[in-house]
Structure formats: C-alpha cells, structure tokens
Amino acid sequence: MPYNILILGAAYGSLLGSKILFGGHYVHHVCLPAEADLINSEGFRVRLPVRGRKEAVLLDTRKLPGKVAASGPKEVSPRDFDLIGLAMQEPQYRSPGVRELLDAVAKSRVPTMSIMNMPPLPYVKRIPGLDYEALKPAYTDASVWDNFDPANLTLCSPDPQAIRPPDGQANELLVTLPTNFKVAKFDNEKGNTIIRQLEAEIDAIRFDPGDGTKIELPVKLRVHDSLFVPLAKWAMLLAGNYRCVTEDGMRTAQEAVHSDIETSRSVYNFVFDLCVKLGASPSDLVPFEKYAAAAQSLTRPASAARALQNGAPNIERADKLVQLIAKQKGLSHPAIDAQVALVDRRIEANRKKAAAA
C-alpha cells in the first residue's frame, strides 16, 4: 500500500525521497520557501552514477510513480503521515518553526527515521549503560528531543555522498558516492513493516534511462537488526570528516585520511573498538582498509568543515558525542581530544565574529 512520508529537509533528503517515489508513495519535504516553490513546480532531479555507464542516470521525479510536494514547517501535521524522515543538520532543529514541528513529530508517535550523521539523543538512549544526561553538551539544543519515545525513533546512516551541483538549482542533486543507506530497525513493528516494504521496493527498481534497457540503480535502503550498524559512520566521521577542519581552513577528506594514514588508522580503530565495547559486533562495522580505500575518492572537504569555513556558529558535533561516550568508558584518544578542541575554537571564533558584525 502507498504511504504518506514526511521528510524534514530537501537537499540530502531528496536522494532517499526519489528512491521512495518508485513505490508510488507520497513524499512531502519541509524546506525553505524558495526550495518548496521549485519542488512544487518542477519536482527533483537526481543524477546517479551507475557502474558500466559513462553518463550519470537522471531521475526526474515528475516521471516517477509517486508524488512529491514541499512546504514550510507550519503547513504540515505529522499525524497525517505514516513515516517521518529527519534529513536536516542537527543544529537546524532548534530554529523557529522547525523546533515546533519536531516536537509535534515527537508527540505524534509516528515512526521517525533520522538520516543524520549526528544520532538524535533518543536513539542514543537505545544504547544501554550510558549516562545520557552527560551527553547533552554534544547537542546544539538537546531539549528539542525531550518528547521522543526512543522506540519510535531509528537511525539511517547517511553513507551515500551527494552534493548540489555548483551551477545547479535547489532541486538538483548529484550523487558522488552511491553507497547504501543502512537503517537500524525500530523497537516497534509498525515502523519495521514500513521500512522493510520500502527496502524491498527500492531493491526491485529496474529503471529505463531512455534507451529501452532496464537497469538496476545503486543507493539501496538496507534494514539491519543491530542498532549499531548505522554507528559504523562514527569511525569515518572522526578519522575523516572532522579532520577536514584545520586551524585556519579546511582540507579534503582524502587529504584528512591519507596525509597521515597511521593517525587516521589509530583514530578509526579507537572508535571501532569503542562501538564494540558498547555492544556492536565487529561485523556490524566497516574495517579501516575499506573506508580508507573509499576515502581516496572523497575530493571535497566534509560538510562540517565547509560550514565552519562559511562562518557557521553551530555544526553537528558527533566528534564531541563520541569523545563523551568514550570518557564514560574510561577511554580517550589524544588525536580526538585535539580535534574536538580545534573544532571548539573554530566555532567560538565564528560566534565572536557574528556577534561583532
């Protein structure tokens, strides 16, 4: 049966949204007015690289079985939807309008799937044996998550990499690393029924790119029993993404990982081992060698580094979250401590600059 699906965020969220449309579902994005106008008139255009083809495949949502629409946060009621996706950056959830909508999402008890690098605090509460109160300083405003039931919230690791083309419009997305979305199952069966149906539908897609052939598309949705599978991203974030941030600028993820491969390996394996201590099986996670090979193609600075460079007063702090969790286990890593302190300094400098403007 077709579902009504709400996605908060229209940039990265359009990647998963476009795949969901193949199943004939209705997808509604919450975004800025200019983005909403464009989406409502022209839909989305997502370009996907496909192995064996020279040109990227274009997905035009106007030609897909489902329907897409968009609006601001005040125009939607979460109770009208079957599944809700959170595809904004963590600091955005405290902004006026979005904050109130997120609280309505929490109170609606509609199954909610986060597609963020920073796991929402209620998801972290599904990991037993932590002092959750002590983790709140890692969040821009932890109170926005207060009314969520952890059983209704799950995490989908945003592993596929995508950008808005430099010369493109707000409804265009270019996929640069077509890996899979990995989602942990919910602690309730209503949500699991929905995400397993979406998984099967996305798996079954065979797309005609205009030449009469039927091709399989990359970027699947994979549902996992272990809540630690999406947390495989933590080691990648700390060994790569946050190390794109430098004292006075930024560097590519490829440089961050490969300019000092031994430090990268040490940081990565520290976070890997921490996840195992929390309850992950090593098979839930990704070995360093596989990540390091993928990082060779990451020729842009990570979004956190770009945001800091553009003056952002807040960014997602998965680096600080991992540091605080490790501290609870009596563990620390000097390179992680140094990187967290560096990001703290860069944020403080941006805030001072904004206050003086």
Short mmCIF file of the C-alpha atoms (twelve columns), coordinates in Angstrom:
data_MODEL
# 
_entry.id   MODEL 
# 
loop_
_atom_site.group_PDB 
_atom_site.id 
_atom_site.type_symbol 
_atom_site.label_atom_id 
_atom_site.label_alt_id 
_atom_site.label_comp_id 
_atom_site.label_asym_id 
_atom_site.label_seq_id 
_atom_site.Cartn_x 
_atom_site.Cartn_y 
_atom_site.Cartn_z 
_atom_site.pdbx_PDB_model_num 
ATOM 1   C CA . MET A 1   0.000  0.000  0.000   1 
ATOM 2   C CA . PRO A 2   1.205  3.553  -0.675  1 
ATOM 3   C CA . TYR A 3   2.411  5.525  2.324   1 
ATOM 4   C CA . ASN A 4   2.451  9.222  3.126   1 
ATOM 5   C CA . ILE A 5   6.023  10.113 4.068   1 
ATOM 6   C CA . LEU A 6   7.229  13.414 5.516   1 
ATOM 7   C CA . ILE A 7   10.898 14.380 5.179   1 
ATOM 8   C CA . LEU A 8   12.313 17.366 7.075   1 
ATOM 9   C CA . GLY A 9   14.934 18.710 4.686   1 
ATOM 10  C CA . ALA A 10  15.018 18.798 0.897   1 
ATOM 11  C CA . ALA A 11  18.685 18.702 -0.119  1 
ATOM 12  C CA . TYR A 12  20.134 15.375 1.007   1 
ATOM 13  C CA . GLY A 13  16.613 14.158 1.811   1 
ATOM 14  C CA . SER A 14  15.711 14.232 -1.873  1 
ATOM 15  C CA . LEU A 15  18.060 11.304 -2.563  1 
ATOM 16  C CA . LEU A 16  16.122 8.865  -0.394  1 
ATOM 17  C CA . GLY A 17  12.874 10.614 -1.337  1 
ATOM 18  C CA . SER A 18  13.454 9.998  -5.035  1 
ATOM 19  C CA . LYS A 19  14.017 6.269  -4.452  1 
ATOM 20  C CA . ILE A 20  10.868 6.018  -2.297  1 
ATOM 21  C CA . LEU A 21  8.784  7.532  -5.124  1 
ATOM 22  C CA . PHE A 22  9.375  4.425  -7.245  1 
ATOM 23  C CA . GLY A 23  6.962  2.607  -4.903  1 
ATOM 24  C CA . GLY A 24  4.124  5.015  -5.688  1 
ATOM 25  C CA . HIS A 25  4.243  6.768  -2.311  1 
ATOM 26  C CA . TYR A 26  3.558  10.420 -1.485  1 
ATOM 27  C CA . VAL A 27  6.664  12.255 -0.227  1 
ATOM 28  C CA . HIS A 28  6.366  15.714 1.329   1 
ATOM 29  C CA . HIS A 29  9.514  17.737 2.053   1 
ATOM 30  C CA . VAL A 30  9.755  20.543 4.607   1 
ATOM 31  C CA . CYS A 31  12.170 23.208 3.407   1 
ATOM 32  C CA . LEU A 32  12.709 26.897 2.648   1 
ATOM 33  C CA . PRO A 33  10.006 28.744 0.637   1 
ATOM 34  C CA . ALA A 34  12.144 29.155 -2.492  1 
ATOM 35  C CA . GLU A 35  13.006 25.438 -2.446  1 
ATOM 36  C CA . ALA A 36  9.360  24.490 -1.899  1 
ATOM 37  C CA . ASP A 37  8.190  26.611 -4.849  1 
ATOM 38  C CA . LEU A 38  10.754 24.985 -7.124  1 
ATOM 39  C CA . ILE A 39  9.936  21.452 -5.961  1 
ATOM 40  C CA . ASN A 40  6.195  22.010 -6.331  1 
ATOM 41  C CA . SER A 41  6.590  23.294 -9.893  1 
ATOM 42  C CA . GLU A 42  9.444  21.128 -11.183 1 
ATOM 43  C CA . GLY A 43  9.982  18.237 -8.744  1 
ATOM 44  C CA . PHE A 44  13.522 16.935 -8.130  1 
ATOM 45  C CA . ARG A 45  16.315 15.954 -10.470 1 
ATOM 46  C CA . VAL A 46  18.802 13.480 -9.018  1 
ATOM 47  C CA . ARG A 47  21.830 12.304 -11.023 1 
ATOM 48  C CA . LEU A 48  23.162 8.858  -10.097 1 
ATOM 49  C CA . PRO A 49  26.389 7.274  -11.348 1 
ATOM 50  C CA . VAL A 50  25.744 3.700  -12.485 1 
ATOM 51  C CA . ARG A 51  28.528 1.148  -12.925 1 
ATOM 52  C CA . GLY A 52  29.201 0.426  -16.584 1 
ATOM 53  C CA . ARG A 53  27.632 3.633  -17.897 1 
ATOM 54  C CA . LYS A 54  29.595 6.711  -18.938 1 
ATOM 55  C CA . GLU A 55  26.851 9.206  -18.149 1 
ATOM 56  C CA . ALA A 56  25.056 9.565  -14.824 1 
ATOM 57  C CA . VAL A 57  21.423 8.432  -14.852 1 
ATOM 58  C CA . LEU A 58  18.878 11.217 -14.349 1 
ATOM 59  C CA . LEU A 59  15.923 10.619 -12.034 1 
ATOM 60  C CA . ASP A 60  13.223 13.212 -12.716 1 
ATOM 61  C CA . THR A 61  10.590 12.866 -10.004 1 
ATOM 62  C CA . ARG A 62  7.871  14.166 -12.337 1 
ATOM 63  C CA . LYS A 63  8.233  10.902 -14.275 1 
ATOM 64  C CA . LEU A 64  8.166  8.551  -11.277 1 
ATOM 65  C CA . PRO A 65  5.071  6.703  -9.965  1 
ATOM 66  C CA . GLY A 66  4.819  8.562  -6.648  1 
ATOM 67  C CA . LYS A 67  4.121  12.219 -5.963  1 
ATOM 68  C CA . VAL A 68  6.368  14.809 -4.330  1 
ATOM 69  C CA . ALA A 69  5.404  18.118 -2.735  1 
ATOM 70  C CA . ALA A 70  7.024  20.615 -0.389  1 
ATOM 71  C CA . SER A 71  6.159  23.379 2.060   1 
ATOM 72  C CA . GLY A 72  7.376  25.231 5.122   1 
ATOM 73  C CA . PRO A 73  7.141  23.673 8.602   1 
ATOM 74  C CA . LYS A 74  3.835  25.310 9.555   1 
ATOM 75  C CA . GLU A 75  1.902  23.777 6.663   1 
ATOM 76  C CA . VAL A 76  2.106  20.135 7.765   1 
ATOM 77  C CA . SER A 77  0.699  17.964 10.544  1 
ATOM 78  C CA . PRO A 78  2.836  14.919 11.436  1 
ATOM 79  C CA . ARG A 79  -0.252 12.861 12.262  1 
ATOM 80  C CA . ASP A 80  -1.163 12.865 8.551   1 
ATOM 81  C CA . PHE A 81  1.900  10.735 7.750   1 
ATOM 82  C CA . ASP A 82  2.936  7.099  8.141   1 
ATOM 83  C CA . LEU A 83  6.708  7.658  8.365   1 
ATOM 84  C CA . ILE A 84  8.821  10.747 9.037   1 
ATOM 85  C CA . GLY A 85  12.414 11.293 7.927   1 
ATOM 86  C CA . LEU A 86  14.794 13.753 9.590   1 
ATOM 87  C CA . ALA A 87  17.245 14.950 6.926   1 
ATOM 88  C CA . MET A 88  18.342 18.347 8.228   1 
ATOM 89  C CA . GLN A 89  21.594 19.108 10.048  1 
ATOM 90  C CA . GLU A 90  21.218 18.736 13.834  1 
ATOM 91  C CA . PRO A 91  21.556 22.483 14.653  1 
ATOM 92  C CA . GLN A 92  18.605 23.297 12.359  1 
ATOM 93  C CA . TYR A 93  16.114 21.522 14.603  1 
ATOM 94  C CA . ARG A 94  16.164 24.346 17.129  1 
ATOM 95  C CA . SER A 95  15.278 27.015 14.539  1 
ATOM 96  C CA . PRO A 96  11.838 28.693 14.806  1 
ATOM 97  C CA . GLY A 97  9.118  26.704 13.093  1 
ATOM 98  C CA . VAL A 98  11.250 23.588 12.729  1 
ATOM 99  C CA . ARG A 99  11.566 23.214 16.505  1 
ATOM 100 C CA . GLU A 100 7.786  23.253 16.933  1 
ATOM 101 C CA . LEU A 101 7.310  20.801 14.066  1 
ATOM 102 C CA . LEU A 102 9.900  18.417 15.542  1 
ATOM 103 C CA . ASP A 103 8.064  18.498 18.870  1 
ATOM 104 C CA . ALA A 104 4.800  17.722 17.065  1 
ATOM 105 C CA . VAL A 105 6.588  14.811 15.357  1 
ATOM 106 C CA . ALA A 106 7.698  13.510 18.768  1 
ATOM 107 C CA . LYS A 107 4.205  13.770 20.245  1 
ATOM 108 C CA . SER A 108 2.549  12.185 17.197  1 
ATOM 109 C CA . ARG A 109 4.362  8.865  17.864  1 
ATOM 110 C CA . VAL A 110 4.640  8.377  14.091  1 
ATOM 111 C CA . PRO A 111 7.697  6.168  13.339  1 
ATOM 112 C CA . THR A 112 10.603 8.531  12.668  1 
ATOM 113 C CA . MET A 113 13.840 7.753  10.841  1 
ATOM 114 C CA . SER A 114 16.790 10.085 11.284  1 
ATOM 115 C CA . ILE A 115 19.084 10.444 8.248   1 
ATOM 116 C CA . MET A 116 21.731 12.461 10.101  1 
ATOM 117 C CA . ASN A 117 25.403 11.992 10.925  1 
ATOM 118 C CA . MET A 118 24.560 13.071 14.472  1 
ATOM 119 C CA . PRO A 119 22.269 10.462 16.055  1 
ATOM 120 C CA . PRO A 120 19.365 12.107 17.894  1 
ATOM 121 C CA . LEU A 121 19.626 11.735 21.657  1 
ATOM 122 C CA . PRO A 122 16.584 9.388  21.885  1 
ATOM 123 C CA . TYR A 123 18.372 6.984  19.534  1 
ATOM 124 C CA . VAL A 124 21.481 7.071  21.726  1 
ATOM 125 C CA . LYS A 125 19.164 6.154  24.613  1 
ATOM 126 C CA . ARG A 126 18.586 2.822  22.876  1 
ATOM 127 C CA . ILE A 127 22.238 2.004  23.682  1 
ATOM 128 C CA . PRO A 128 22.181 0.571  27.222  1 
ATOM 129 C CA . GLY A 129 24.524 1.539  30.022  1 
ATOM 130 C CA . LEU A 130 25.275 5.202  29.265  1 
ATOM 131 C CA . ASP A 131 24.758 8.381  31.282  1 
ATOM 132 C CA . TYR A 132 22.577 10.148 28.711  1 
ATOM 133 C CA . GLU A 133 22.412 13.408 30.670  1 
ATOM 134 C CA . ALA A 134 26.194 13.740 30.391  1 
ATOM 135 C CA . LEU A 135 25.963 13.534 26.583  1 
ATOM 136 C CA . LYS A 136 23.729 16.598 26.188  1 
ATOM 137 C CA . PRO A 137 26.635 19.085 25.742  1 
ATOM 138 C CA . ALA A 138 27.331 17.447 22.356  1 
ATOM 139 C CA . TYR A 139 23.969 18.723 21.082  1 
ATOM 140 C CA . THR A 140 23.196 22.252 19.931  1 
ATOM 141 C CA . ASP A 141 19.983 22.109 21.982  1 
ATOM 142 C CA . ALA A 142 19.281 18.688 23.468  1 
ATOM 143 C CA . SER A 143 15.832 19.780 24.711  1 
ATOM 144 C CA . VAL A 144 14.334 19.549 21.203  1 
ATOM 145 C CA . TRP A 145 14.449 15.743 21.582  1 
ATOM 146 C CA . ASP A 146 12.773 15.602 25.009  1 
ATOM 147 C CA . ASN A 147 9.365  14.308 23.917  1 
ATOM 148 C CA . PHE A 148 10.519 11.460 21.672  1 
ATOM 149 C CA . ASP A 149 9.897  7.846  22.612  1 
ATOM 150 C CA . PRO A 150 13.140 6.026  21.672  1 
ATOM 151 C CA . ALA A 151 11.079 3.062  20.431  1 
ATOM 152 C CA . ASN A 152 9.621  5.280  17.687  1 
ATOM 153 C CA . LEU A 153 12.954 6.686  16.514  1 
ATOM 154 C CA . THR A 154 15.612 4.953  14.463  1 
ATOM 155 C CA . LEU A 155 18.794 5.947  12.660  1 
ATOM 156 C CA . CYS A 156 19.613 5.627  8.988   1 
ATOM 157 C CA . SER A 157 23.301 6.140  8.269   1 
ATOM 158 C CA . PRO A 158 23.752 8.782  5.536   1 
ATOM 159 C CA . ASP A 159 26.549 6.885  3.797   1 
ATOM 160 C CA . PRO A 160 25.803 7.904  0.193   1 
ATOM 161 C CA . GLN A 161 27.564 11.162 -0.652  1 
ATOM 162 C CA . ALA A 162 25.725 13.801 -2.678  1 
ATOM 163 C CA . ILE A 163 26.069 17.494 -3.464  1 
ATOM 164 C CA . ARG A 164 24.108 20.210 -5.117  1 
ATOM 165 C CA . PRO A 165 25.924 20.901 -8.413  1 
ATOM 166 C CA . PRO A 166 27.762 24.250 -8.217  1 
ATOM 167 C CA . ASP A 167 25.793 25.597 -11.181 1 
ATOM 168 C CA . GLY A 168 22.574 23.734 -10.353 1 
ATOM 169 C CA . GLN A 169 19.254 24.773 -8.856  1 
ATOM 170 C CA . ALA A 170 17.985 23.977 -5.363  1 
ATOM 171 C CA . ASN A 171 16.018 20.982 -6.674  1 
ATOM 172 C CA . GLU A 172 19.066 19.278 -8.224  1 
ATOM 173 C CA . LEU A 173 21.318 16.713 -6.577  1 
ATOM 174 C CA . LEU A 174 24.443 14.970 -7.835  1 
ATOM 175 C CA . VAL A 175 25.379 11.682 -6.150  1 
ATOM 176 C CA . THR A 176 29.163 11.396 -5.808  1 
ATOM 177 C CA . LEU A 177 29.413 8.163  -3.772  1 
ATOM 178 C CA . PRO A 178 26.477 5.793  -4.471  1 
ATOM 179 C CA . THR A 179 26.636 3.551  -1.399  1 
ATOM 180 C CA . ASN A 180 23.636 2.233  0.544   1 
ATOM 181 C CA . PHE A 181 21.560 3.760  3.313   1 
ATOM 182 C CA . LYS A 182 21.852 1.492  6.372   1 
ATOM 183 C CA . VAL A 183 18.971 1.745  8.836   1 
ATOM 184 C CA . ALA A 184 18.562 0.002  12.183  1 
ATOM 185 C CA . LYS A 185 15.154 -1.477 12.815  1 
ATOM 186 C CA . PHE A 186 12.695 0.241  15.141  1 
ATOM 187 C CA . ASP A 187 11.740 -1.032 18.557  1 
ATOM 188 C CA . ASN A 188 8.170  -1.287 17.224  1 
ATOM 189 C CA . GLU A 189 6.739  -3.396 14.425  1 
ATOM 190 C CA . LYS A 190 4.639  -0.658 12.815  1 
ATOM 191 C CA . GLY A 191 7.773  1.197  11.772  1 
ATOM 192 C CA . ASN A 192 9.579  -2.003 10.782  1 
ATOM 193 C CA . THR A 193 6.759  -3.042 8.435   1 
ATOM 194 C CA . ILE A 194 7.093  0.263  6.582   1 
ATOM 195 C CA . ILE A 195 10.878 0.340  6.243   1 
ATOM 196 C CA . ARG A 196 11.025 -3.312 5.169   1 
ATOM 197 C CA . GLN A 197 8.449  -2.602 2.447   1 
ATOM 198 C CA . LEU A 198 10.496 0.393  1.274   1 
ATOM 199 C CA . GLU A 199 13.646 -1.761 1.313   1 
ATOM 200 C CA . ALA A 200 12.017 -4.381 -0.932  1 
ATOM 201 C CA . GLU A 201 10.578 -1.799 -3.332  1 
ATOM 202 C CA . ILE A 202 13.876 0.055  -3.727  1 
ATOM 203 C CA . ASP A 203 15.672 -3.264 -4.247  1 
ATOM 204 C CA . ALA A 204 13.250 -4.158 -7.044  1 
ATOM 205 C CA . ILE A 205 13.723 -0.937 -9.045  1 
ATOM 206 C CA . ARG A 206 14.662 -1.506 -12.680 1 
ATOM 207 C CA . PHE A 207 14.911 1.831  -14.456 1 
ATOM 208 C CA . ASP A 208 14.780 2.708  -18.154 1 
ATOM 209 C CA . PRO A 209 17.222 5.604  -18.647 1 
ATOM 210 C CA . GLY A 210 15.731 6.341  -22.061 1 
ATOM 211 C CA . ASP A 211 17.407 3.714  -24.221 1 
ATOM 212 C CA . GLY A 212 14.938 0.898  -23.646 1 
ATOM 213 C CA . THR A 213 17.145 -1.015 -21.199 1 
ATOM 214 C CA . LYS A 214 16.148 -1.834 -17.633 1 
ATOM 215 C CA . ILE A 215 18.986 -1.163 -15.223 1 
ATOM 216 C CA . GLU A 216 19.455 -1.691 -11.509 1 
ATOM 217 C CA . LEU A 217 20.100 1.534  -9.611  1 
ATOM 218 C CA . PRO A 218 22.617 1.985  -6.787  1 
ATOM 219 C CA . VAL A 219 21.784 3.502  -3.383  1 
ATOM 220 C CA . LYS A 220 19.573 0.906  -1.709  1 
ATOM 221 C CA . LEU A 221 17.900 1.002  1.701   1 
ATOM 222 C CA . ARG A 222 19.205 -1.805 3.911   1 
ATOM 223 C CA . VAL A 223 17.375 -2.654 7.161   1 
ATOM 224 C CA . HIS A 224 19.538 -4.160 9.932   1 
ATOM 225 C CA . ASP A 225 18.608 -5.834 13.210  1 
ATOM 226 C CA . SER A 226 21.556 -4.292 15.071  1 
ATOM 227 C CA . LEU A 227 21.202 -0.721 16.281  1 
ATOM 228 C CA . PHE A 228 24.989 -0.380 15.939  1 
ATOM 229 C CA . VAL A 229 25.143 -0.736 12.136  1 
ATOM 230 C CA . PRO A 230 24.435 2.977  11.464  1 
ATOM 231 C CA . LEU A 231 27.064 3.853  14.084  1 
ATOM 232 C CA . ALA A 232 29.739 2.449  11.768  1 
ATOM 233 C CA . LYS A 233 29.723 6.019  10.449  1 
ATOM 234 C CA . TRP A 234 31.243 7.321  13.720  1 
ATOM 235 C CA . ALA A 235 34.721 5.991  12.972  1 
ATOM 236 C CA . MET A 236 34.537 7.509  9.484   1 
ATOM 237 C CA . LEU A 237 33.448 10.879 10.817  1 
ATOM 238 C CA . LEU A 238 36.244 11.088 13.364  1 
ATOM 239 C CA . ALA A 239 39.010 9.726  11.142  1 
ATOM 240 C CA . GLY A 240 37.924 11.712 8.095   1 
ATOM 241 C CA . ASN A 241 35.164 14.323 8.222   1 
ATOM 242 C CA . TYR A 242 36.165 16.250 11.340  1 
ATOM 243 C CA . ARG A 243 39.834 16.047 10.449  1 
ATOM 244 C CA . CYS A 244 38.994 18.079 7.323   1 
ATOM 245 C CA . VAL A 245 38.846 21.023 9.766   1 
ATOM 246 C CA . THR A 246 42.230 22.728 10.101  1 
ATOM 247 C CA . GLU A 247 43.378 25.581 12.329  1 
ATOM 248 C CA . ASP A 248 42.814 28.217 9.675   1 
ATOM 249 C CA . GLY A 249 40.826 26.493 6.945   1 
ATOM 250 C CA . MET A 250 39.926 23.073 5.617   1 
ATOM 251 C CA . ARG A 251 41.205 20.180 3.524   1 
ATOM 252 C CA . THR A 252 39.608 17.373 1.550   1 
ATOM 253 C CA . ALA A 253 38.533 14.148 3.210   1 
ATOM 254 C CA . GLN A 254 41.077 12.340 1.038   1 
ATOM 255 C CA . GLU A 255 43.851 14.522 2.480   1 
ATOM 256 C CA . ALA A 256 42.499 14.209 6.019   1 
ATOM 257 C CA . VAL A 257 42.688 10.415 5.860   1 
ATOM 258 C CA . HIS A 258 45.737 9.800  3.683   1 
ATOM 259 C CA . SER A 259 48.142 12.613 4.612   1 
ATOM 260 C CA . ASP A 260 48.760 10.814 7.930   1 
ATOM 261 C CA . ILE A 261 47.397 7.333  7.428   1 
ATOM 262 C CA . GLU A 262 48.668 5.960  10.751  1 
ATOM 263 C CA . THR A 263 46.882 8.614  12.822  1 
ATOM 264 C CA . SER A 264 43.767 8.036  10.720  1 
ATOM 265 C CA . ARG A 265 44.003 4.292  11.349  1 
ATOM 266 C CA . SER A 266 44.556 4.829  15.082  1 
ATOM 267 C CA . VAL A 267 41.549 7.162  15.437  1 
ATOM 268 C CA . TYR A 268 39.363 4.904  13.312  1 
ATOM 269 C CA . ASN A 269 40.222 1.747  15.239  1 
ATOM 270 C CA . PHE A 270 39.757 3.527  18.578  1 
ATOM 271 C CA . VAL A 271 36.172 4.417  17.614  1 
ATOM 272 C CA . PHE A 272 35.634 0.950  16.126  1 
ATOM 273 C CA . ASP A 273 36.730 -0.656 19.421  1 
ATOM 274 C CA . LEU A 274 34.544 1.761  21.403  1 
ATOM 275 C CA . CYS A 275 31.477 0.664  19.410  1 
ATOM 276 C CA . VAL A 276 32.339 -2.978 20.152  1 
ATOM 277 C CA . LYS A 277 32.565 -2.125 23.872  1 
ATOM 278 C CA . LEU A 278 29.096 -0.562 23.626  1 
ATOM 279 C CA . GLY A 279 27.706 -3.811 22.227  1 
ATOM 280 C CA . ALA A 280 28.390 -3.822 18.487  1 
ATOM 281 C CA . SER A 281 29.580 -6.937 16.735  1 
ATOM 282 C CA . PRO A 282 32.682 -6.302 14.594  1 
ATOM 283 C CA . SER A 283 30.589 -7.464 11.620  1 
ATOM 284 C CA . ASP A 284 28.224 -4.502 12.218  1 
ATOM 285 C CA . LEU A 285 31.093 -2.148 11.438  1 
ATOM 286 C CA . VAL A 286 33.360 -1.345 8.484   1 
ATOM 287 C CA . PRO A 287 37.089 -2.218 8.599   1 
ATOM 288 C CA . PHE A 288 39.520 0.684  8.234   1 
ATOM 289 C CA . GLU A 289 41.024 -0.587 4.967   1 
ATOM 290 C CA . LYS A 290 37.634 -0.490 3.233   1 
ATOM 291 C CA . TYR A 291 36.979 3.046  4.472   1 
ATOM 292 C CA . ALA A 292 40.476 4.247  3.542   1 
ATOM 293 C CA . ALA A 293 40.014 2.938  0.002   1 
ATOM 294 C CA . ALA A 294 36.678 4.760  -0.325  1 
ATOM 295 C CA . ALA A 295 38.228 7.946  1.087   1 
ATOM 296 C CA . GLN A 296 40.552 8.116  -1.926  1 
ATOM 297 C CA . SER A 297 37.567 9.390  -3.931  1 
ATOM 298 C CA . LEU A 298 36.432 11.984 -1.356  1 
ATOM 299 C CA . THR A 299 37.899 15.031 -3.073  1 
ATOM 300 C CA . ARG A 300 35.848 17.662 -1.231  1 
ATOM 301 C CA . PRO A 301 36.081 18.871 2.360   1 
ATOM 302 C CA . ALA A 302 33.356 17.415 4.581   1 
ATOM 303 C CA . SER A 303 30.200 19.463 5.165   1 
ATOM 304 C CA . ALA A 304 31.212 20.261 8.770   1 
ATOM 305 C CA . ALA A 305 34.456 21.841 7.552   1 
ATOM 306 C CA . ARG A 306 32.666 23.779 4.814   1 
ATOM 307 C CA . ALA A 307 30.095 25.054 7.311   1 
ATOM 308 C CA . LEU A 308 32.809 26.293 9.689   1 
ATOM 309 C CA . GLN A 309 34.640 27.943 6.808   1 
ATOM 310 C CA . ASN A 310 31.402 29.742 5.891   1 
ATOM 311 C CA . GLY A 311 31.058 31.127 9.420   1 
ATOM 312 C CA . ALA A 312 28.535 28.707 10.946  1 
ATOM 313 C CA . PRO A 313 28.092 29.298 14.709  1 
ATOM 314 C CA . ASN A 314 26.923 25.686 15.185  1 
ATOM 315 C CA . ILE A 315 27.626 22.381 13.449  1 
ATOM 316 C CA . GLU A 316 26.824 18.747 14.221  1 
ATOM 317 C CA . ARG A 317 29.196 17.512 16.930  1 
ATOM 318 C CA . ALA A 318 29.396 13.750 16.510  1 
ATOM 319 C CA . ASP A 319 33.081 14.202 17.391  1 
ATOM 320 C CA . LYS A 320 32.165 15.517 20.826  1 
ATOM 321 C CA . LEU A 321 29.468 12.862 21.304  1 
ATOM 322 C CA . VAL A 322 31.972 10.059 20.685  1 
ATOM 323 C CA . GLN A 323 34.523 11.751 22.960  1 
ATOM 324 C CA . LEU A 324 31.966 11.985 25.802  1 
ATOM 325 C CA . ILE A 325 30.847 8.366  25.369  1 
ATOM 326 C CA . ALA A 326 34.477 7.199  25.405  1 
ATOM 327 C CA . LYS A 327 35.071 9.212  28.574  1 
ATOM 328 C CA . GLN A 328 32.246 7.302  30.281  1 
ATOM 329 C CA . LYS A 329 34.103 4.105  29.436  1 
ATOM 330 C CA . GLY A 330 37.369 5.476  30.832  1 
ATOM 331 C CA . LEU A 331 38.854 5.919  27.361  1 
ATOM 332 C CA . SER A 332 40.383 8.799  25.423  1 
ATOM 333 C CA . HIS A 333 42.492 9.375  22.327  1 
ATOM 334 C CA . PRO A 334 44.884 12.350 22.074  1 
ATOM 335 C CA . ALA A 335 44.144 12.989 18.391  1 
ATOM 336 C CA . ILE A 336 40.389 13.023 19.046  1 
ATOM 337 C CA . ASP A 337 40.793 15.337 22.039  1 
ATOM 338 C CA . ALA A 338 42.927 17.695 19.945  1 
ATOM 339 C CA . GLN A 339 40.446 17.692 17.056  1 
ATOM 340 C CA . VAL A 340 37.452 18.337 19.338  1 
ATOM 341 C CA . ALA A 341 39.335 21.261 20.906  1 
ATOM 342 C CA . LEU A 342 40.153 22.622 17.442  1 
ATOM 343 C CA . VAL A 343 36.517 22.476 16.338  1 
ATOM 344 C CA . ASP A 344 35.527 24.174 19.616  1 
ATOM 345 C CA . ARG A 345 37.964 27.015 18.823  1 
ATOM 346 C CA . ARG A 346 36.704 27.421 15.275  1 
ATOM 347 C CA . ILE A 347 33.080 27.572 16.462  1 
ATOM 348 C CA . GLU A 348 33.945 30.114 19.161  1 
ATOM 349 C CA . ALA A 349 35.751 32.278 16.595  1 
ATOM 350 C CA . ASN A 350 32.716 32.188 14.295  1 
ATOM 351 C CA . ARG A 351 30.406 33.174 17.148  1 
ATOM 352 C CA . LYS A 352 32.617 36.115 18.106  1 
ATOM 353 C CA . LYS A 353 32.764 37.266 14.503  1 
ATOM 354 C CA . ALA A 354 28.964 37.041 14.189  1 
ATOM 355 C CA . ALA A 355 28.461 38.958 17.449  1 
ATOM 356 C CA . ALA A 356 30.769 41.738 16.267  1 
ATOM 357 C CA . ALA A 357 29.058 42.096 12.893  1 
# 
